[in-house]
Coordinates of C-alpha atoms in Angstrom, one line a residue:
Chain A
M1171 CA 0.0 0.0 0.0
V1172 CA 2.8 2.3 0.8
R1173 CA 4.4 1.5 -2.5
A1174 CA 1.2 2.2 -4.3
L1175 CA 1.0 5.6 -2.6
Q1176 CA 4.6 6.2 -3.6
I1177 CA 4.0 5.3 -7.2
S1178 CA 0.9 7.5 -7.2
F1179 CA 3.1 10.4 -6.2
F1180 CA 5.1 9.7 -9.3
D1181 CA 2.2 9.9 -11.6
W1182 CA 1.2 13.1 -10.0
N1183 CA 4.5 14.8 -10.4
I1184 CA 6.1 13.3 -13.4
V1185 CA 3.3 12.9 -15.9
P1186 CA 3.0 16.3 -17.4
G1187 CA -0.5 15.8 -18.7
Q1188 CA -2.0 15.6 -15.3
V1189 CA -0.3 18.7 -14.1
S1190 CA -1.2 20.9 -17.0
E1191 CA -4.8 19.7 -16.5
F1192 CA -4.7 21.5 -13.2
V1193 CA -2.5 24.4 -14.0
G1194 CA -2.7 25.4 -17.7
L1195 CA 0.0 27.5 -19.2
N1196 CA -1.4 30.7 -17.8
N1197 CA 0.4 30.3 -14.5
Y1198 CA 3.7 30.0 -16.3
V1199 CA 3.0 33.1 -18.3
R1200 CA 2.2 34.8 -15.0
T1201 CA 5.6 34.0 -13.5
I1202 CA 7.3 35.9 -16.3
H1203 CA 5.3 39.1 -15.5
D1204 CA 5.5 38.8 -11.7
P1205 CA 8.3 41.0 -10.3
L1206 CA 8.1 39.2 -6.9
F1207 CA 8.8 35.9 -8.7
W1208 CA 12.0 37.5 -10.3
L1209 CA 13.0 38.9 -7.0
S1210 CA 12.7 35.5 -5.3
L1211 CA 14.5 33.8 -8.1
K1212 CA 17.4 36.3 -7.8
N1213 CA 17.5 35.9 -4.1
T1214 CA 17.5 32.1 -4.5
V1215 CA 20.4 32.2 -6.9
M1216 CA 22.3 34.6 -4.7
Y1217 CA 21.7 32.3 -1.7
A1218 CA 23.0 29.3 -3.7
A1219 CA 26.1 31.2 -4.9
V1220 CA 27.1 32.5 -1.5
T1221 CA 26.4 29.4 0.6
V1222 CA 27.7 26.9 -1.9
S1223 CA 31.0 28.7 -2.3
G1224 CA 31.2 29.2 1.4
Q1225 CA 30.6 25.6 2.3
L1226 CA 33.0 24.4 -0.4
L1227 CA 35.8 26.7 0.7
F1228 CA 35.5 26.1 4.4
G1229 CA 34.7 22.4 4.1
L1230 CA 37.8 21.9 1.8
L1231 CA 40.0 23.9 4.2
V1232 CA 39.0 21.9 7.2
A1233 CA 39.2 18.6 5.3
L1234 CA 42.7 19.4 4.1
I1235 CA 43.8 20.3 7.6
L1236 CA 42.2 17.2 9.2
D1237 CA 43.9 15.0 6.6
H1238 CA 47.3 16.4 7.7
V1239 CA 46.9 16.2 11.5
S1240 CA 47.2 12.9 13.3
R1241 CA 45.5 13.6 16.6
G1242 CA 41.9 14.5 17.4
R1243 CA 40.6 13.7 14.0
V1244 CA 37.4 12.0 15.1
F1245 CA 36.8 14.7 17.7
F1246 CA 37.0 17.6 15.3
R1247 CA 35.0 15.7 12.7
T1248 CA 32.2 15.1 15.2
V1249 CA 32.2 18.7 16.3
Y1250 CA 32.1 20.1 12.8
Y1251 CA 29.3 17.7 11.9
L1252 CA 27.1 18.7 14.8
P1253 CA 25.2 21.5 13.0
V1254 CA 24.4 19.1 10.1
V1255 CA 22.3 16.9 12.3
T1256 CA 20.6 19.6 14.2
S1257 CA 17.0 20.5 13.3
W1258 CA 16.6 23.5 10.9
V1259 CA 13.9 24.9 13.1
V1260 CA 16.1 25.1 16.1
V1261 CA 19.2 26.5 14.4
S1262 CA 17.0 29.1 12.5
L1263 CA 15.6 30.4 15.8
L1264 CA 19.1 30.3 17.2
F1265 CA 20.5 32.5 14.5
K1266 CA 17.6 34.8 14.7
Y1267 CA 18.5 35.3 18.3
L1268 CA 22.2 35.8 17.7
F1269 CA 21.5 38.4 15.0
N1270 CA 18.9 40.3 17.0
A1271 CA 18.9 44.0 16.7
S1272 CA 19.5 45.1 20.3
P1273 CA 23.0 45.8 21.6
S1274 CA 22.8 42.6 23.5
G1275 CA 22.4 40.6 20.3
L1276 CA 25.6 38.5 20.3
V1277 CA 26.7 39.4 16.7
N1278 CA 26.2 43.1 17.4
Y1279 CA 28.1 42.8 20.7
F1280 CA 31.0 41.0 19.0
L1281 CA 31.4 43.3 16.1
V1282 CA 30.8 46.6 18.0
D1283 CA 31.9 46.1 21.6
I1284 CA 34.7 43.5 21.3
L1285 CA 36.1 43.8 17.8
H1286 CA 35.2 47.4 17.1
V1287 CA 34.7 46.6 13.5
L1288 CA 31.4 48.5 13.4
S1289 CA 30.6 51.7 15.1
T1290 CA 26.9 51.2 15.7
H1291 CA 24.6 48.3 16.4
I1292 CA 22.9 47.0 13.3
P1293 CA 19.2 45.9 13.1
W1294 CA 20.4 43.0 11.0
L1295 CA 17.0 41.4 10.2
N1296 CA 15.0 44.6 9.6
E1297 CA 17.4 46.2 7.2
P1298 CA 16.9 45.3 3.5
K1299 CA 20.6 45.3 2.9
T1300 CA 21.6 43.1 5.8
A1301 CA 18.6 40.8 6.3
F1302 CA 20.2 38.0 4.2
V1303 CA 23.5 38.0 6.2
A1304 CA 22.1 35.9 9.0
I1305 CA 20.5 33.5 6.5
Y1306 CA 23.8 33.2 4.6
C1307 CA 25.8 32.6 7.8
L1308 CA 23.4 29.9 8.9
G1309 CA 23.5 28.2 5.5
I1310 CA 27.3 28.0 5.6
W1311 CA 27.6 27.2 9.3
K1312 CA 25.2 24.3 9.0
G1313 CA 26.7 22.8 5.8
V1314 CA 30.5 22.9 6.3
G1315 CA 30.5 19.6 8.3
W1316 CA 28.8 17.7 5.5
T1317 CA 31.2 19.1 2.8
M1318 CA 34.2 18.3 5.1
V1319 CA 33.2 14.7 5.5
I1320 CA 32.9 14.2 1.7
F1321 CA 36.2 15.8 1.0
L1322 CA 37.9 13.8 3.8
A1323 CA 36.6 10.6 2.2
A1324 CA 37.9 11.7 -1.2
L1325 CA 41.3 12.7 0.3
Q1326 CA 41.7 9.4 1.9
S1327 CA 41.2 7.6 -1.4
I1328 CA 44.2 9.4 -2.9
P1329 CA 47.1 7.0 -3.0
E1330 CA 50.0 7.9 -0.7
E1331 CA 52.6 7.3 -3.4
Y1332 CA 51.6 10.5 -5.3
H1333 CA 52.6 12.6 -2.3
D1334 CA 55.7 10.6 -1.5
A1335 CA 56.9 10.9 -5.1
A1336 CA 56.3 14.6 -5.1
S1337 CA 58.1 15.2 -1.9
I1338 CA 61.1 13.2 -3.1
D1339 CA 61.2 15.5 -6.1
G1340 CA 61.5 18.4 -3.6
A1341 CA 57.9 19.8 -3.8
S1342 CA 56.8 21.8 -0.8
G1343 CA 53.6 21.1 1.1
W1344 CA 51.7 23.9 -0.6
Q1345 CA 53.0 22.8 -4.0
I1346 CA 51.8 19.2 -3.4
I1347 CA 48.3 20.5 -2.5
R1348 CA 48.2 22.9 -5.4
H1349 CA 49.4 20.6 -8.1
I1350 CA 48.4 17.1 -6.9
T1351 CA 45.7 17.1 -4.3
L1352 CA 43.5 19.8 -5.7
P1353 CA 43.4 18.6 -9.3
L1354 CA 42.6 15.1 -8.0
L1355 CA 39.7 16.5 -6.0
V1356 CA 38.0 18.3 -8.9
P1357 CA 35.5 15.5 -9.6
T1358 CA 34.5 15.4 -5.9
M1359 CA 34.2 19.2 -5.9
I1360 CA 31.8 19.2 -8.8
L1361 CA 29.8 16.4 -7.2
V1362 CA 29.6 18.3 -4.0
M1363 CA 28.6 21.4 -5.9
I1364 CA 25.7 19.7 -7.5
M1365 CA 24.4 18.3 -4.2
L1366 CA 24.9 21.7 -2.4
T1367 CA 23.2 23.6 -5.2
I1368 CA 20.2 21.3 -5.1
G1369 CA 20.2 21.8 -1.3
A1370 CA 20.4 25.6 -1.6
F1371 CA 17.4 25.7 -3.9
Q1372 CA 15.5 24.0 -1.2
A1373 CA 16.0 26.8 1.3
Y1374 CA 12.8 27.6 3.0
I1375 CA 12.7 27.0 6.8
Q1376 CA 15.5 29.3 7.6
V1377 CA 13.9 32.1 5.6
A1378 CA 10.4 31.5 7.0
L1379 CA 11.6 31.5 10.6
I1380 CA 14.3 34.1 10.5
T1381 CA 12.8 36.9 8.4
G1382 CA 9.6 35.5 7.0
G1383 CA 10.7 36.7 3.6
G1384 CA 10.8 40.3 4.8
P1385 CA 11.6 43.1 5.0
L1386 CA 9.6 44.0 1.9
H1387 CA 10.2 40.5 0.3
R1388 CA 13.9 41.3 0.3
T1389 CA 14.7 37.8 1.6
E1390 CA 12.0 36.0 -0.3
V1391 CA 13.2 32.8 -2.0
L1392 CA 11.4 30.7 -4.5
L1393 CA 10.1 28.2 -2.0
S1394 CA 8.9 30.7 0.5
Y1395 CA 7.2 32.6 -2.2
M1396 CA 5.7 29.3 -3.5
Y1397 CA 4.5 28.3 0.0
E1398 CA 2.9 31.7 0.6
R1399 CA 1.1 31.6 -2.7
A1400 CA -0.2 28.0 -2.0
F1401 CA -1.0 28.0 1.7
R1402 CA -1.7 31.6 2.5
D1403 CA -3.4 32.7 -0.7
R1404 CA -4.7 29.3 -1.7
E1405 CA -3.3 29.8 -5.3
F1406 CA -2.3 26.2 -5.7
G1407 CA -2.1 26.3 -9.4
Y1408 CA 0.3 29.2 -9.4
A1409 CA 2.3 27.7 -6.6
A1410 CA 2.6 24.5 -8.5
A1411 CA 3.8 26.4 -11.6
I1412 CA 6.5 28.0 -9.4
S1413 CA 7.7 24.7 -8.1
Y1414 CA 7.9 23.2 -11.5
V1415 CA 10.0 26.2 -12.6
L1416 CA 12.2 25.4 -9.7
I1417 CA 12.4 21.7 -10.5
G1418 CA 13.4 22.7 -14.1
L1419 CA 16.1 25.0 -12.8
V1420 CA 17.6 22.4 -10.5
F1421 CA 17.6 19.8 -13.3
L1422 CA 19.2 22.2 -15.7
I1423 CA 21.9 23.3 -13.2
S1424 CA 22.7 19.7 -12.3
Q1425 CA 23.0 18.8 -16.0
V1426 CA 25.4 21.6 -16.6
Q1427 CA 27.5 20.6 -13.7
L1428 CA 27.4 16.9 -14.6
R1429 CA 28.6 17.9 -18.1
L1430 CA 31.5 19.7 -16.5
L1431 CA 32.3 16.5 -14.5
K1432 CA 32.3 14.4 -17.7
S1433 CA 34.5 16.8 -19.6
E1434 CA 37.1 16.9 -16.8
P1435 CA 40.1 14.9 -17.9
M1436 CA 41.0 12.1 -15.5
Y1437 CA 44.4 12.4 -13.8
Chain B
M614 CA 50.6 24.0 15.4
L615 CA 49.2 26.6 13.0
L616 CA 46.9 23.9 11.7
Y617 CA 45.6 23.1 15.1
T618 CA 45.0 26.8 15.8
V619 CA 42.9 27.0 12.6
L620 CA 41.0 23.9 13.6
I621 CA 40.3 25.1 17.1
I622 CA 39.1 28.5 15.9
G623 CA 36.7 26.7 13.5
A624 CA 35.5 24.3 16.2
I625 CA 34.8 27.2 18.5
A626 CA 32.8 29.0 15.7
T627 CA 30.9 25.8 15.2
V628 CA 30.1 25.1 18.8
F629 CA 29.7 28.6 20.2
P630 CA 26.1 29.1 19.0
F631 CA 25.2 25.9 20.8
L632 CA 26.9 26.9 24.0
Y633 CA 25.2 30.2 23.9
M634 CA 21.8 28.5 23.3
I635 CA 22.5 26.3 26.4
S636 CA 23.5 29.3 28.4
T637 CA 20.4 31.3 27.4
S638 CA 18.2 28.4 28.3
L639 CA 19.5 28.6 31.8
K640 CA 18.8 32.3 32.1
G641 CA 15.7 33.8 33.7
A642 CA 13.6 35.8 31.3
V643 CA 15.0 39.0 32.7
Y644 CA 18.5 38.1 31.7
T645 CA 18.0 37.0 28.1
F646 CA 18.5 40.5 26.8
E647 CA 21.1 41.7 29.4
Y648 CA 23.9 43.9 28.3
P649 CA 26.6 43.0 27.9
P650 CA 25.6 39.4 27.0
R651 CA 27.1 36.8 29.2
L652 CA 28.1 33.3 28.4
M653 CA 27.9 32.3 32.0
P654 CA 24.3 32.9 33.2
T655 CA 24.0 35.3 36.1
E656 CA 21.6 33.3 38.1
P657 CA 21.4 29.9 36.4
T658 CA 18.1 28.2 36.8
L659 CA 16.4 25.1 35.4
H660 CA 13.1 26.8 35.5
N661 CA 12.8 27.1 31.7
F662 CA 13.2 23.4 31.2
V663 CA 10.4 22.7 33.7
A664 CA 8.2 25.4 32.2
A665 CA 8.9 24.2 28.6
W666 CA 8.1 20.6 29.4
T667 CA 4.9 21.4 31.2
S668 CA 3.4 24.2 29.1
K669 CA 1.6 24.1 25.8
R670 CA 1.3 20.3 25.6
F671 CA 5.0 20.0 25.0
D672 CA 5.1 16.5 26.4
Q673 CA 2.3 15.6 23.9
Y674 CA 4.5 16.9 21.0
F675 CA 7.4 14.9 22.3
L676 CA 5.3 11.8 22.4
N677 CA 3.9 12.5 18.9
S678 CA 7.3 13.0 17.4
L679 CA 8.5 9.8 19.1
L680 CA 5.6 7.7 17.7
V681 CA 5.9 9.2 14.2
T682 CA 9.7 8.7 14.1
L683 CA 9.6 5.1 15.4
S684 CA 6.9 4.0 13.0
T685 CA 8.5 5.8 10.1
T686 CA 11.9 4.2 10.8
L687 CA 10.5 0.7 11.2
L688 CA 8.4 0.9 8.0
V689 CA 11.2 2.5 5.9
V690 CA 13.7 -0.1 7.0
L691 CA 11.3 -2.9 6.2
F692 CA 10.0 -1.6 2.9
S693 CA 13.2 -0.2 1.5
S694 CA 15.1 -3.5 2.3
M695 CA 12.4 -5.4 0.5
M696 CA 12.4 -3.2 -2.5
A697 CA 16.2 -3.2 -2.5
F698 CA 16.2 -7.0 -2.4
A699 CA 13.7 -7.1 -5.3
F700 CA 15.8 -4.6 -7.4
A701 CA 19.0 -6.4 -6.6
R702 CA 17.9 -10.0 -7.3
F703 CA 14.8 -10.3 -9.4
Q704 CA 13.9 -9.7 -13.0
F705 CA 10.5 -8.2 -13.5
V706 CA 8.5 -6.1 -16.0
F707 CA 9.3 -2.4 -15.9
K708 CA 12.2 -2.9 -13.5
Q709 CA 14.4 -0.3 -15.1
P710 CA 11.7 2.4 -15.6
L711 CA 10.5 1.8 -12.0
Y712 CA 14.0 2.2 -10.7
Y713 CA 14.7 5.4 -12.6
S714 CA 11.5 6.9 -11.4
I715 CA 12.6 6.3 -7.9
M716 CA 16.0 7.9 -8.6
I717 CA 14.3 11.0 -10.1
F718 CA 12.2 11.3 -7.0
M719 CA 15.4 11.2 -4.9
M720 CA 17.0 14.0 -6.8
M721 CA 14.0 16.3 -6.7
P722 CA 13.8 19.0 -4.0
A723 CA 11.2 17.5 -1.6
M724 CA 9.4 20.7 -1.0
T725 CA 8.6 21.3 -4.7
L726 CA 6.2 18.4 -4.4
I727 CA 4.2 19.9 -1.5
V728 CA 1.3 21.2 -3.6
P729 CA 0.4 18.0 -5.4
Q730 CA 1.2 16.1 -2.2
F731 CA -1.2 18.3 -0.3
M732 CA -4.0 17.8 -2.9
L733 CA -3.5 14.0 -2.9
A734 CA -3.4 13.9 0.9
S735 CA -6.6 15.9 1.2
R736 CA -8.3 13.6 -1.3
L737 CA -7.2 10.5 0.7
N738 CA -8.3 12.1 4.0
L739 CA -4.8 12.1 5.4
L740 CA -4.7 15.6 6.6
N741 CA -4.5 16.2 10.3
S742 CA -3.6 12.7 11.2
L743 CA -0.4 11.2 12.6
P744 CA -0.6 8.0 10.6
G745 CA -1.0 10.2 7.5
L746 CA 2.1 12.0 8.4
V747 CA 3.9 8.6 8.8
L748 CA 2.8 7.5 5.4
V749 CA 4.2 10.6 3.7
Y750 CA 7.5 10.4 5.6
V751 CA 7.8 6.8 4.6
A752 CA 7.3 7.8 1.0
Q753 CA 9.8 10.6 1.3
N754 CA 12.5 8.4 2.8
L755 CA 12.1 5.2 0.7
P756 CA 14.0 6.3 -2.4
L757 CA 17.3 7.2 -0.9
N758 CA 17.3 4.2 1.5
T759 CA 16.2 1.8 -1.2
F760 CA 19.1 3.1 -3.3
L761 CA 21.6 2.7 -0.5
L762 CA 20.5 -0.8 0.4
R763 CA 20.4 -2.0 -3.2
G764 CA 24.0 -1.1 -3.6
F765 CA 24.8 -3.0 -0.4
L766 CA 22.7 -6.1 -1.2
E767 CA 24.2 -6.4 -4.7
Q768 CA 27.6 -7.0 -3.1
V769 CA 26.3 -10.1 -1.1
P770 CA 27.7 -13.1 -2.9
R771 CA 25.1 -15.1 -4.9
E772 CA 26.6 -18.4 -3.8
L773 CA 25.1 -17.9 -0.4
E774 CA 21.7 -17.6 -1.9
E775 CA 22.2 -20.6 -4.3
A776 CA 23.3 -22.8 -1.5
A777 CA 20.2 -21.9 0.5
R778 CA 18.0 -22.5 -2.5
I779 CA 19.4 -26.0 -2.8
D780 CA 18.5 -26.6 0.8
G781 CA 14.9 -25.6 -0.1
A782 CA 14.8 -22.0 1.1
S783 CA 12.1 -19.7 -0.4
S784 CA 12.7 -16.2 -1.5
W785 CA 11.3 -15.0 1.8
D786 CA 13.7 -17.2 3.8
I787 CA 16.6 -15.8 1.8
Y788 CA 15.4 -12.2 2.4
W789 CA 14.7 -12.7 6.1
R790 CA 17.4 -15.1 7.2
I791 CA 20.3 -14.3 4.9
M792 CA 20.0 -10.8 3.4
L793 CA 18.7 -8.9 6.5
P794 CA 21.2 -10.3 9.0
L795 CA 24.1 -9.7 6.5
S796 CA 23.1 -6.1 5.9
K797 CA 23.0 -4.9 9.5
P798 CA 25.4 -2.0 9.0
A799 CA 23.4 -0.8 6.0
L800 CA 20.1 -1.2 7.8
A801 CA 21.6 0.9 10.7
T802 CA 22.4 3.7 8.3
A803 CA 18.9 3.6 6.8
A804 CA 17.4 3.6 10.3
I805 CA 19.5 6.7 11.2
F806 CA 18.6 8.6 8.1
S807 CA 14.9 7.9 8.3
S808 CA 14.7 8.7 12.0
L809 CA 16.5 12.0 11.5
G810 CA 14.3 12.8 8.6
A811 CA 11.1 12.1 10.5
W812 CA 12.2 13.7 13.8
D813 CA 13.2 17.0 12.2
E814 CA 10.6 17.4 9.4
Y815 CA 8.8 20.7 9.7
V816 CA 7.2 22.0 6.6
W817 CA 4.9 19.1 5.8
A818 CA 3.9 18.7 9.4
L819 CA 3.2 22.4 9.7
T820 CA 1.0 22.3 6.6
V821 CA -1.2 19.3 7.3
L822 CA -1.6 19.4 11.1
N823 CA -4.3 21.8 12.3
D824 CA -5.1 20.1 15.6
P825 CA -2.7 21.5 18.2
N826 CA -2.7 18.2 20.0
K827 CA -1.2 16.5 17.0
R828 CA 1.8 18.8 16.5
T829 CA 5.2 17.3 16.3
L830 CA 8.2 18.9 18.0
P831 CA 9.5 21.1 15.2
V832 CA 6.1 22.6 14.7
G833 CA 5.6 22.9 18.5
I834 CA 8.8 24.8 18.9
A835 CA 8.1 27.2 16.1
A836 CA 4.7 27.8 17.6
F837 CA 6.4 28.3 21.0
H838 CA 8.5 31.0 19.5
G839 CA 5.3 32.6 18.1
V840 CA 3.6 32.6 21.5
F841 CA 6.5 33.4 23.9
Y842 CA 8.0 35.8 21.4
S843 CA 10.7 37.3 23.5
D844 CA 11.1 34.5 26.1
W845 CA 14.2 33.1 24.4
G846 CA 15.2 31.1 27.5
L847 CA 12.0 29.1 27.2
V848 CA 12.3 28.6 23.4
F849 CA 15.8 27.3 23.8
A850 CA 15.0 25.0 26.7
A851 CA 12.3 23.5 24.5
S852 CA 14.8 23.3 21.5
L853 CA 17.4 21.6 23.6
I854 CA 14.9 19.0 24.8
A855 CA 14.0 18.4 21.1
I856 CA 17.5 18.1 19.7
A857 CA 19.0 16.2 22.6
P858 CA 17.9 12.7 21.4
I859 CA 19.2 13.2 17.9
I860 CA 22.5 14.7 19.1
T861 CA 23.0 11.8 21.5
L862 CA 22.2 9.3 18.8
F863 CA 24.6 11.0 16.4
I864 CA 27.5 11.0 18.9
I865 CA 27.0 7.3 19.8
L866 CA 26.6 6.2 16.2
Q867 CA 28.7 8.8 14.4
R868 CA 30.9 6.2 12.6
Y869 CA 27.9 4.6 10.9
F870 CA 26.4 8.0 10.3
I871 CA 29.3 9.4 8.5
K872 CA 29.9 6.3 6.6
G873 CA 26.3 6.4 5.5
V874 CA 26.7 10.0 4.4
I875 CA 29.7 9.2 2.3
T876 CA 28.1 6.2 0.5
G877 CA 25.0 8.3 -0.1
A878 CA 26.9 11.2 -1.5
I879 CA 29.6 9.5 -3.5
K880 CA 27.2 7.0 -5.2
G881 CA 24.4 9.5 -5.5

């Protein structure tokens, strides 16, 4: 019975005939003329760009370091992975609290009173320009552990001989990383990029709980916009159209990145 | 030495928000906005934990989450191992198309399906019921776990199976007595993934549960935040009660967990 239900989900979503029966092309035409749709699309793409590169960079850095050190590997790996297993609801509320506007908000306190980087306290979440900062930080903070684990696995599959041979030839640590390790990691990087991008396009809970899409829709992402249309305004047809645009985008991006992966010469 | 410094700074950045959450949960309401903020609570109290547990049917939410998670996990492990066994060992009509449709389902962002899912669920009268929630969670978690388990089951040598067949074992015997016991590590991974998925799921539960008595923990906590808007101590006490089981499970089983993530990612 569960399987029957599952297969019925497939018919619902994959057979285009059934969908267009409900939706019609009008909804898709509407997206093109809807400025809020474009704003959420832009915000989603920005969110993906910022958090995917952040997670890649920090995850790679931590993995490279952990691969070099001998002690405390399991400990650090566990610590860095903690945010990954913690509920989105909880960490979203947590970041909302850390970024709160008052002088006692921890981020404000750090930047103004301890580091003196800023001169005044910033109402992070109410200011159109800064509202996304908390959401970006959360996205990166929560994902670094996952990226790190994947890179660690990839690093451990690189044969020792490559490094040994290079150091016999007099290569420095940095040169080994630059010319041997990193090129060997490229396929993994592209794979991680695909997974992270798919993940970034799923961003909803953090936006809904931290800013609710505000101020003035400045932090609206495609899914928050879709959800509002569907469950607040009961425009299911339009919402479905938005989600199919999203599915199309995710599919397209993964295809492009997969192409990259295939065209990459093997070392 | 430099490497360790970087690692430790990173680890502090990772853990600090959690520590601050714990510290806030131990503060009385007056102190959650004190200036300057303190990591060590001024007058630590467990009051928030007691209040969180006893107010707003929180114990009920905990029980709901527990029931939903346990049934989801049990069903996912059972069905995904059966499906994986079928895909790994049998030939049947539409095997490939069926398998690819499962794979596509796995790649799709789950929330994009929420509108058709909602329409289907309302037609099947599954809104506002915990068993309905379980059904959807099982459907959500089956693809990935079927995929993981299939990869694992295909590596089980066929000789074992053939020997059992000669001794007169049925397919069910082979599944139950040979495949399942042999795939314990993979089953553990599937169990961890599906319990994490069910325990933390928020959007679908928020959408379909109207009856406050039926809320699960994530929905309960978000509602908590809505009601006790500025009582962060209470919100974080509730949050900590909610994440404690998963964090504990993770720390105990982290080897399996991380291995599961790697297989899932590298093969996916």
